[in-house]
Amino acid sequence: MIPAISIVDDCGDLRKLMVLVLESEGIEAIALASLAEVRRYAEDVLQSCAVVLDINLGPEQPDGVAVYEWLREQAYAGRVFFLTGHAKDSPRLREAAETGVPILEKPMVFEQLVPQLVSSVAAAGPPAA
Amino acid sequence: MNARAWLGLLRFELPERDVRMATATAAAFNLLGMPIDLLLFRNEPNASPWPEIGSMAVGAVILSALALGRFLGRPSAVRTLFFVNGLAVALALSLIVPYFAAFPRPWLPFQGFKLGALVAGMLAPGFAAGLLTIVVTVGLPMAQIPALPAVLRSQVSPVEPWALFAFGLAAAFILVHRLRVRALEIRAREALAESEARRRLAAAYLELRDLMNTPLQSIELATVLLQTPQDRKPGDEAAILEALRRSSERLAAISRELKKFEHVLDRAGTRGGLDGQSAST
């Protein structure tokens, strides 16, 4: 089944929990750790309704902004969110802010985070089979 | 300058390195300048060289002591040595003055004292040491004028002792200006250093916050999932608890890393201003 939401974060625990949270809301999700994995599962990612990107994807790894740039190059039509632990003034966050993509700051309470993701799926409609 | 600025100037202390350098320079000036007077009177049989030699000896002892690292950590003692050096020079010059009576050429009185006062103003390592040295350097000759031999007294310009006084005043102004500028420089440099330290501390805090935010996000989601068993599949509980445990461990690891900085804190017990009450509201 094609996932409605793609999660890209280098933290395995957070990926697992995000998937479980979304499944509890009846939303299928795929969790990936890096740009390389995003490319490997490109078909699923590009057909999802929304992509949630962590910015810091680990040392020596292309960051979330690089993943966003890749999505743009692939003409990705869904919604994109950055979910980051970086402070507002960090250079990486400033770079992400310039993309115009909504930035969600960790730690976000469940009641704020999940409705945003659910509404993006609802707005997009069911993913293509 | 208002009263507060004057008080600040009185209390202002140059860095110890500057105090030692200034005193060593004054002692060197004494040691290398007094031979000029010895040369002046080298052909005068009634001119004893002991005033100059005595002054040079004081300069040599002070210079050697500072070069050998004596009085380290005792800038007050070094400032006192500056005054002692200045006093030695002024006393030597006072003792030399009568020798000019035998000079075949007209005497330009008190040039050494005037130079000494200006040098004291330019070099003094503190306000009190500098002012006292200036007062002694111009005060001694001023007091000496009435007691001069008649042949010398007749050569003293009518503008004396006011010229001496004017040199003393000029030296005092130089002293005040120099110390005030130095105090402002040091204050500006300290403010810049503090600002840089705060910026680096803030950057470190933000890095720390970044490290903590992901395990906190995991804990938030895990807590909600555990509270709603009806919304999850059987078997997920173990995975959720494991993620919770690892997130907690990550936070504990960060806390352990921060323990390394405990020794840096001021042991007087001042804290950064956060307390549990305000953090939880």
CSV table of C-alpha atoms in Angstrom, one decimal:
chain,number,residue,atom,x,y,z
A,1,MET,CA,0.0,0.0,0.0
A,2,ILE,CA,1.4,3.4,-0.9
A,3,PRO,CA,2.0,5.4,2.2
A,4,ALA,CA,0.3,8.7,2.7
A,5,ILE,CA,3.1,10.3,4.6
A,6,SER,CA,6.9,9.9,4.3
A,7,ILE,CA,9.0,10.5,7.4
A,8,VAL,CA,12.7,11.3,6.9
A,9,ASP,CA,14.7,11.4,10.2
A,10,ASP,CA,18.0,10.0,11.2
A,11,CYS,CA,16.6,8.9,14.7
A,12,GLY,CA,15.3,5.4,14.4
A,13,ASP,CA,13.1,5.7,17.5
A,14,LEU,CA,11.4,8.8,16.3
A,15,ARG,CA,10.8,7.3,12.9
A,16,LYS,CA,9.2,4.2,14.5
A,17,LEU,CA,7.1,6.3,16.9
A,18,MET,CA,5.9,8.7,14.1
A,19,VAL,CA,4.8,5.7,12.0
A,20,LEU,CA,2.9,4.2,15.0
A,21,VAL,CA,1.3,7.5,15.8
A,22,LEU,CA,0.1,8.0,12.2
A,23,GLU,CA,-1.1,4.4,12.0
A,24,SER,CA,-3.1,5.0,15.2
A,25,GLU,CA,-4.8,7.8,13.1
A,26,GLY,CA,-5.4,5.4,10.3
A,27,ILE,CA,-2.6,6.8,8.1
A,28,GLU,CA,0.0,4.7,6.5
A,29,ALA,CA,3.5,6.1,6.7
A,30,ILE,CA,7.0,5.2,5.5
A,31,ALA,CA,10.0,6.1,7.6
A,32,LEU,CA,13.4,6.7,6.0
A,33,ALA,CA,16.8,7.8,7.4
A,34,SER,CA,18.6,9.6,4.7
A,35,LEU,CA,18.5,11.1,1.2
A,36,ALA,CA,19.9,7.8,-0.1
A,37,GLU,CA,16.9,5.9,1.3
A,38,VAL,CA,14.5,8.5,-0.1
A,39,ARG,CA,16.0,7.9,-3.5
A,40,ARG,CA,15.8,4.1,-3.0
A,41,TYR,CA,12.1,4.4,-2.2
A,42,ALA,CA,11.5,7.3,-4.6
A,43,GLU,CA,8.3,5.9,-6.0
A,44,ASP,CA,6.6,5.6,-2.7
A,45,VAL,CA,7.9,9.0,-1.5
A,46,LEU,CA,6.8,10.9,-4.6
A,47,GLN,CA,3.3,9.4,-4.4
A,48,SER,CA,2.8,10.3,-0.7
A,49,CYS,CA,0.6,13.2,0.2
A,50,ALA,CA,3.1,14.8,2.6
A,51,VAL,CA,6.8,14.5,3.5
A,52,VAL,CA,8.1,15.3,7.0
A,53,LEU,CA,11.8,16.2,7.0
A,54,ASP,CA,14.2,16.4,9.8
A,55,ILE,CA,16.9,18.9,9.0
A,56,ASN,CA,19.9,17.3,10.6
A,57,LEU,CA,20.2,13.8,9.1
A,58,GLY,CA,23.5,12.9,10.7
A,59,PRO,CA,27.1,13.7,10.1
A,60,GLU,CA,28.5,13.5,6.6
A,61,GLN,CA,24.9,13.1,5.3
A,62,PRO,CA,23.0,15.5,3.0
A,63,ASP,CA,20.5,17.4,5.3
A,64,GLY,CA,16.8,17.8,5.1
A,65,VAL,CA,17.1,20.9,2.8
A,66,ALA,CA,19.0,18.7,0.3
A,67,VAL,CA,16.1,16.2,0.5
A,68,TYR,CA,13.7,19.1,-0.1
A,69,GLU,CA,15.7,20.2,-3.1
A,70,TRP,CA,15.6,16.6,-4.5
A,71,LEU,CA,11.8,16.6,-4.1
A,72,ARG,CA,11.5,19.8,-6.0
A,73,GLU,CA,13.7,18.5,-8.8
A,74,GLN,CA,11.3,15.5,-9.0
A,75,ALA,CA,8.4,17.9,-9.2
A,76,TYR,CA,6.9,16.5,-6.0
A,77,ALA,CA,3.4,17.8,-5.6
A,78,GLY,CA,2.6,17.0,-2.0
A,79,ARG,CA,3.1,19.1,1.1
A,80,VAL,CA,6.4,19.3,2.8
A,81,PHE,CA,7.2,20.0,6.5
A,82,PHE,CA,10.5,20.5,8.3
A,83,LEU,CA,10.4,19.0,11.8
A,84,THR,CA,13.5,20.1,13.5
A,85,GLY,CA,15.2,20.4,16.8
A,86,HIS,CA,17.4,23.3,15.7
A,87,ALA,CA,17.0,26.7,17.2
A,88,LYS,CA,15.6,29.6,15.1
A,89,ASP,CA,18.9,31.3,14.7
A,90,SER,CA,20.9,28.3,13.5
A,91,PRO,CA,22.3,28.6,10.0
A,92,ARG,CA,20.7,25.4,9.0
A,93,LEU,CA,17.3,26.5,10.0
A,94,ARG,CA,17.8,29.9,8.3
A,95,GLU,CA,18.6,28.0,5.1
A,96,ALA,CA,15.4,25.8,5.6
A,97,ALA,CA,13.3,28.9,6.3
A,98,GLU,CA,14.4,30.4,2.9
A,99,THR,CA,12.7,27.5,1.2
A,100,GLY,CA,9.3,28.7,2.4
A,101,VAL,CA,8.5,25.3,3.7
A,102,PRO,CA,6.6,25.2,7.1
A,103,ILE,CA,8.9,24.5,10.0
A,104,LEU,CA,7.7,22.5,13.0
A,105,GLU,CA,9.9,22.7,16.0
A,106,LYS,CA,10.7,19.7,18.1
A,107,PRO,CA,9.5,18.8,20.6
A,108,MET,CA,6.0,19.4,19.4
A,109,VAL,CA,3.1,18.2,21.5
A,110,PHE,CA,1.0,15.5,19.9
A,111,GLU,CA,-2.1,17.7,19.7
A,112,GLN,CA,-0.2,20.2,17.6
A,113,LEU,CA,1.9,17.9,15.4
A,114,VAL,CA,-0.6,15.2,14.4
A,115,PRO,CA,-3.5,17.3,13.2
A,116,GLN,CA,-1.2,19.2,10.9
A,117,LEU,CA,-0.1,16.0,9.3
A,118,VAL,CA,-3.6,14.5,9.2
A,119,SER,CA,-5.0,17.7,7.6
A,120,SER,CA,-2.4,17.6,4.9
A,121,VAL,CA,-3.4,14.1,4.0
A,122,ALA,CA,-7.1,15.1,4.1
A,123,ALA,CA,-6.4,18.0,1.8
A,124,ALA,CA,-4.6,15.9,-0.7
A,125,GLY,CA,-7.2,13.1,-0.8
A,126,PRO,CA,-6.3,9.4,-0.8
A,127,PRO,CA,-2.9,8.6,-2.3
A,128,ALA,CA,-2.8,7.0,-5.8
A,129,ALA,CA,-2.9,3.3,-5.8
B,1,MET,CA,35.1,64.2,35.0
B,2,ASN,CA,32.6,63.8,37.7
B,3,ALA,CA,33.3,62.5,41.3
B,4,ARG,CA,32.5,59.0,40.3
B,5,ALA,CA,34.9,59.1,37.4
B,6,TRP,CA,37.7,60.4,39.7
B,7,LEU,CA,37.0,57.7,42.2
B,8,GLY,CA,37.2,55.2,39.4
B,9,LEU,CA,40.5,56.6,38.3
B,10,LEU,CA,41.9,56.4,41.9
B,11,ARG,CA,40.9,52.8,42.1
B,12,PHE,CA,41.9,51.8,38.6
B,13,GLU,CA,44.6,49.3,38.5
B,14,LEU,CA,46.6,48.5,35.4
B,15,PRO,CA,47.2,44.9,34.6
B,16,GLU,CA,50.2,43.5,36.5
B,17,ARG,CA,52.2,43.0,33.4
B,18,ASP,CA,51.8,46.7,32.6
B,19,VAL,CA,52.7,47.7,36.1
B,20,ARG,CA,56.0,45.7,36.0
B,21,MET,CA,56.9,47.0,32.5
B,22,ALA,CA,56.3,50.7,33.5
B,23,THR,CA,58.4,50.3,36.6
B,24,ALA,CA,61.1,48.5,34.8
B,25,THR,CA,61.2,51.2,32.1
B,26,ALA,CA,61.5,53.9,34.8
B,27,ALA,CA,64.3,52.1,36.5
B,28,ALA,CA,66.1,51.6,33.2
B,29,PHE,CA,65.7,55.3,32.5
B,30,ASN,CA,67.2,56.1,35.9
B,31,LEU,CA,70.1,53.6,35.2
B,32,LEU,CA,70.8,54.9,31.7
B,33,GLY,CA,70.0,58.6,32.2
B,34,MET,CA,72.1,59.3,35.4
B,35,PRO,CA,75.4,58.7,33.6
B,36,ILE,CA,74.7,61.8,31.5
B,37,ASP,CA,75.0,63.8,34.8
B,38,LEU,CA,78.2,61.9,35.6
B,39,LEU,CA,79.6,63.0,32.2
B,40,LEU,CA,78.5,66.6,32.9
B,41,PHE,CA,80.5,66.8,36.1
B,42,ARG,CA,83.4,64.4,35.2
B,43,ASN,CA,85.9,67.2,35.2
B,44,GLU,CA,84.6,68.9,38.3
B,45,PRO,CA,86.7,67.8,41.3
B,46,ASN,CA,84.2,69.0,43.9
B,47,ALA,CA,81.3,67.1,42.3
B,48,SER,CA,80.7,63.9,44.1
B,49,PRO,CA,79.5,61.1,41.9
B,50,TRP,CA,77.7,59.4,44.7
B,51,PRO,CA,74.2,61.0,44.2
B,52,GLU,CA,74.1,59.7,40.7
B,53,ILE,CA,75.7,56.3,41.6
B,54,GLY,CA,73.2,55.9,44.5
B,55,SER,CA,70.3,56.7,42.1
B,56,MET,CA,71.6,54.3,39.5
B,57,ALA,CA,72.1,51.6,42.2
B,58,VAL,CA,68.4,52.0,43.1
B,59,GLY,CA,67.4,51.7,39.5
B,60,ALA,CA,69.7,48.7,39.0
B,61,VAL,CA,68.3,46.9,42.0
B,62,ILE,CA,64.7,47.5,41.0
B,63,LEU,CA,65.3,46.5,37.4
B,64,SER,CA,67.1,43.3,38.4
B,65,ALA,CA,64.4,42.4,40.9
B,66,LEU,CA,61.7,42.7,38.3
B,67,ALA,CA,63.8,40.9,35.6
B,68,LEU,CA,64.2,38.0,38.1
B,69,GLY,CA,60.5,37.8,38.7
B,70,ARG,CA,60.5,39.2,42.2
B,71,PHE,CA,57.2,40.7,43.5
B,72,LEU,CA,55.1,38.6,41.1
B,73,GLY,CA,51.5,38.8,42.1
B,74,ARG,CA,52.2,42.0,44.2
B,75,PRO,CA,51.5,44.9,41.9
B,76,SER,CA,51.1,47.3,44.8
B,77,ALA,CA,54.7,46.6,45.8
B,78,VAL,CA,55.8,47.2,42.3
B,79,ARG,CA,54.0,50.5,42.2
B,80,THR,CA,55.8,51.4,45.4
B,81,LEU,CA,59.1,50.6,43.7
B,82,PHE,CA,58.1,53.0,40.9
B,83,PHE,CA,57.8,55.8,43.5
B,84,VAL,CA,61.0,54.7,45.2
B,85,ASN,CA,62.9,54.9,41.9
B,86,GLY,CA,61.4,58.4,41.2
B,87,LEU,CA,62.3,59.5,44.7
B,88,ALA,CA,65.9,58.3,44.2
B,89,VAL,CA,66.2,60.3,41.0
B,90,ALA,CA,64.7,63.4,42.5
B,91,LEU,CA,67.0,63.2,45.6
B,92,ALA,CA,70.0,62.7,43.4
B,93,LEU,CA,69.1,65.6,41.2
B,94,SER,CA,68.6,67.8,44.3
B,95,LEU,CA,72.1,66.9,45.6
B,96,ILE,CA,73.6,67.7,42.2
B,97,VAL,CA,72.1,71.2,41.9
B,98,PRO,CA,74.8,73.0,44.0
B,99,TYR,CA,77.5,71.6,41.7
B,100,PHE,CA,76.2,73.9,38.9
B,101,ALA,CA,77.6,76.8,40.9
B,102,ALA,CA,81.1,75.9,39.6
B,103,PHE,CA,80.0,75.7,36.0
B,104,PRO,CA,81.6,78.2,33.6
B,105,ARG,CA,78.4,78.5,31.5
B,106,PRO,CA,75.0,79.8,32.6
B,107,TRP,CA,72.9,77.2,34.3
B,108,LEU,CA,69.5,76.1,32.9
B,109,PRO,CA,67.9,75.2,36.2
B,110,PHE,CA,65.9,72.2,37.0
B,111,GLN,CA,65.8,70.6,33.5
B,112,GLY,CA,66.2,67.1,35.0
B,113,PHE,CA,63.3,67.6,37.4
B,114,LYS,CA,61.0,68.8,34.7
B,115,LEU,CA,61.9,65.9,32.5
B,116,GLY,CA,61.5,63.5,35.4
B,117,ALA,CA,58.0,64.8,36.1
B,118,LEU,CA,56.9,64.3,32.5
B,119,VAL,CA,58.4,60.8,32.4
B,120,ALA,CA,56.6,60.0,35.7
B,121,GLY,CA,53.3,61.2,34.1
B,122,MET,CA,53.9,59.1,31.0
B,123,LEU,CA,55.0,55.9,32.7
B,124,ALA,CA,53.4,55.8,36.2
B,125,PRO,CA,51.8,52.4,36.8
B,126,GLY,CA,49.0,53.9,38.9
B,127,PHE,CA,47.5,57.2,39.8
B,128,ALA,CA,48.8,57.4,43.4
B,129,ALA,CA,52.3,56.3,42.6
B,130,GLY,CA,52.4,58.7,39.6
B,131,LEU,CA,51.0,61.7,41.5
B,132,LEU,CA,53.3,61.2,44.5
B,133,THR,CA,56.3,60.8,42.2
B,134,ILE,CA,55.4,64.0,40.3
B,135,VAL,CA,54.9,65.9,43.5
B,136,VAL,CA,58.3,64.8,44.9
B,137,THR,CA,60.0,65.5,41.6
B,138,VAL,CA,58.8,69.1,41.3
B,139,GLY,CA,58.3,69.7,45.0
B,140,LEU,CA,61.9,69.1,46.0
B,141,PRO,CA,63.5,71.7,43.6
B,142,MET,CA,60.7,74.2,44.5
B,143,ALA,CA,61.6,73.9,48.1
B,144,GLN,CA,65.3,74.0,47.3
B,145,ILE,CA,65.2,77.4,45.5
B,146,PRO,CA,65.5,79.6,48.6
B,147,ALA,CA,68.4,77.5,49.9
B,148,LEU,CA,70.5,77.7,46.8
B,149,PRO,CA,73.9,79.4,46.8
B,150,ALA,CA,73.5,83.0,45.8
B,151,VAL,CA,75.4,82.5,42.5
B,152,LEU,CA,72.8,79.9,41.5
B,153,ARG,CA,69.8,81.7,42.9
B,154,SER,CA,70.7,84.7,40.7
B,155,GLN,CA,70.5,82.4,37.7
B,156,VAL,CA,67.1,81.1,38.5
B,157,SER,CA,64.6,82.5,36.1
B,158,PRO,CA,61.8,84.7,37.5
B,159,VAL,CA,59.3,82.3,36.1
B,160,GLU,CA,60.5,79.7,38.7
B,161,PRO,CA,59.1,78.0,40.7
B,162,TRP,CA,56.0,78.4,38.5
B,163,ALA,CA,57.6,76.8,35.5
B,164,LEU,CA,58.3,73.8,37.8
B,165,PHE,CA,54.8,73.9,39.0
B,166,ALA,CA,53.5,74.1,35.4
B,167,PHE,CA,55.6,71.0,34.4
B,168,GLY,CA,54.2,69.2,37.4
B,169,LEU,CA,50.7,70.1,36.4
B,170,ALA,CA,51.3,69.1,32.8
B,171,ALA,CA,52.7,65.8,34.1
B,172,ALA,CA,49.6,65.2,36.3
B,173,PHE,CA,47.3,65.9,33.3
B,174,ILE,CA,49.3,63.5,31.2
B,175,LEU,CA,49.0,60.9,34.0
B,176,VAL,CA,45.2,61.3,34.3
B,177,HIS,CA,44.6,61.3,30.6
B,178,ARG,CA,46.7,58.2,30.0
B,179,LEU,CA,45.2,56.2,32.8
B,180,ARG,CA,41.7,57.2,31.8
B,181,VAL,CA,42.2,56.2,28.2
B,182,ARG,CA,43.8,52.9,29.4
B,183,ALA,CA,40.8,52.2,31.7
B,184,LEU,CA,38.4,52.8,28.9
B,185,GLU,CA,40.4,50.5,26.6
B,186,ILE,CA,40.4,47.8,29.2
B,187,ARG,CA,36.7,48.2,29.9
B,188,ALA,CA,35.9,48.0,26.1
B,189,ARG,CA,38.1,44.9,25.7
B,190,GLU,CA,36.4,43.2,28.7
B,191,ALA,CA,33.0,44.0,27.3
B,192,LEU,CA,33.9,42.6,24.0
B,193,ALA,CA,35.3,39.4,25.6
B,194,GLU,CA,32.2,39.0,27.7
B,195,SER,CA,30.0,39.5,24.7
B,196,GLU,CA,32.0,36.9,22.8
B,197,ALA,CA,31.8,34.5,25.8
B,198,ARG,CA,28.0,35.0,26.0
B,199,ARG,CA,27.7,34.4,22.2
B,200,ARG,CA,29.7,31.2,22.5
B,201,LEU,CA,27.7,30.1,25.5
B,202,ALA,CA,24.4,30.7,23.7
B,203,ALA,CA,25.6,28.8,20.7
B,204,ALA,CA,26.6,25.9,23.0
B,205,TYR,CA,23.2,26.0,24.7
B,206,LEU,CA,21.5,25.9,21.3
B,207,GLU,CA,23.6,23.0,20.2
B,208,LEU,CA,22.6,21.2,23.4
B,209,ARG,CA,18.9,22.1,22.8
B,210,ASP,CA,19.2,20.6,19.3
B,211,LEU,CA,20.6,17.3,20.8
B,212,MET,CA,17.8,17.1,23.4
B,213,ASN,CA,14.9,17.9,21.2
B,214,THR,CA,14.7,14.7,19.2
B,215,PRO,CA,14.6,12.4,22.3
B,216,LEU,CA,12.1,14.8,23.8
B,217,GLN,CA,9.9,14.5,20.7
B,218,SER,CA,10.2,10.7,21.0
B,219,ILE,CA,9.2,10.8,24.6
B,220,GLU,CA,6.1,13.0,23.8
B,221,LEU,CA,4.9,10.6,21.1
B,222,ALA,CA,5.6,7.5,23.1
B,223,THR,CA,3.7,8.8,26.1
B,224,VAL,CA,0.6,9.5,24.0
B,225,LEU,CA,0.8,6.1,22.4
B,226,LEU,CA,1.0,4.4,25.8
B,227,GLN,CA,-2.0,6.4,27.0
B,228,THR,CA,-4.1,5.2,24.1
B,229,PRO,CA,-3.8,1.4,24.0
B,230,GLN,CA,-7.0,1.1,21.9
B,231,ASP,CA,-5.3,3.0,19.1
B,232,ARG,CA,-2.3,0.7,18.6
B,233,LYS,CA,-1.6,-2.8,17.4
B,234,PRO,CA,-0.8,-5.6,19.8
B,235,GLY,CA,2.9,-6.0,20.2
B,236,ASP,CA,3.6,-2.3,19.6
B,237,GLU,CA,3.9,-1.7,23.4
B,238,ALA,CA,7.3,-3.3,23.6
B,239,ALA,CA,8.7,-1.2,20.7
B,240,ILE,CA,7.2,1.9,22.3
B,241,LEU,CA,8.7,1.2,25.7
B,242,GLU,CA,12.1,0.4,24.1
B,243,ALA,CA,12.0,3.8,22.2
B,244,LEU,CA,11.1,5.5,25.4
B,245,ARG,CA,14.0,3.9,27.2
B,246,ARG,CA,16.5,4.8,24.6
B,247,SER,CA,15.3,8.4,24.4
B,248,SER,CA,15.7,8.6,28.2
B,249,GLU,CA,19.2,7.2,27.9
B,250,ARG,CA,20.1,9.8,25.3
B,251,LEU,CA,19.0,12.5,27.6
B,252,ALA,CA,21.0,10.9,30.5
B,253,ALA,CA,24.1,10.7,28.2
B,254,ILE,CA,23.8,14.4,27.5
B,255,SER,CA,23.5,15.1,31.2
B,256,ARG,CA,26.6,13.1,31.9
B,257,GLU,CA,28.5,15.1,29.2
B,258,LEU,CA,27.4,18.3,30.9
B,259,LYS,CA,28.8,17.1,34.2
B,260,LYS,CA,32.2,17.7,32.8
B,261,PHE,CA,31.6,21.4,33.0
B,262,GLU,CA,30.6,21.4,36.7
B,263,HIS,CA,34.2,22.5,37.7
B,264,VAL,CA,33.9,25.6,35.5
B,265,LEU,CA,31.0,26.9,37.6
B,266,ASP,CA,31.6,29.6,40.2
B,267,ARG,CA,31.8,27.7,43.4
B,268,ALA,CA,30.1,30.6,45.2
B,269,GLY,CA,27.0,28.9,44.1
B,270,THR,CA,25.6,31.4,41.6
B,271,ARG,CA,23.3,29.7,39.1
B,272,GLY,CA,22.2,30.7,35.6
B,273,GLY,CA,18.8,32.0,36.7
B,274,LEU,CA,16.6,29.0,35.6
B,275,ASP,CA,14.7,27.2,38.4
B,276,GLY,CA,12.2,24.4,38.2
B,277,GLN,CA,9.3,26.7,39.0
B,278,SER,CA,9.8,29.1,36.1
B,279,ALA,CA,10.8,26.3,33.7
B,280,SER,CA,7.6,24.4,34.3
B,281,THR,CA,5.2,27.3,33.8
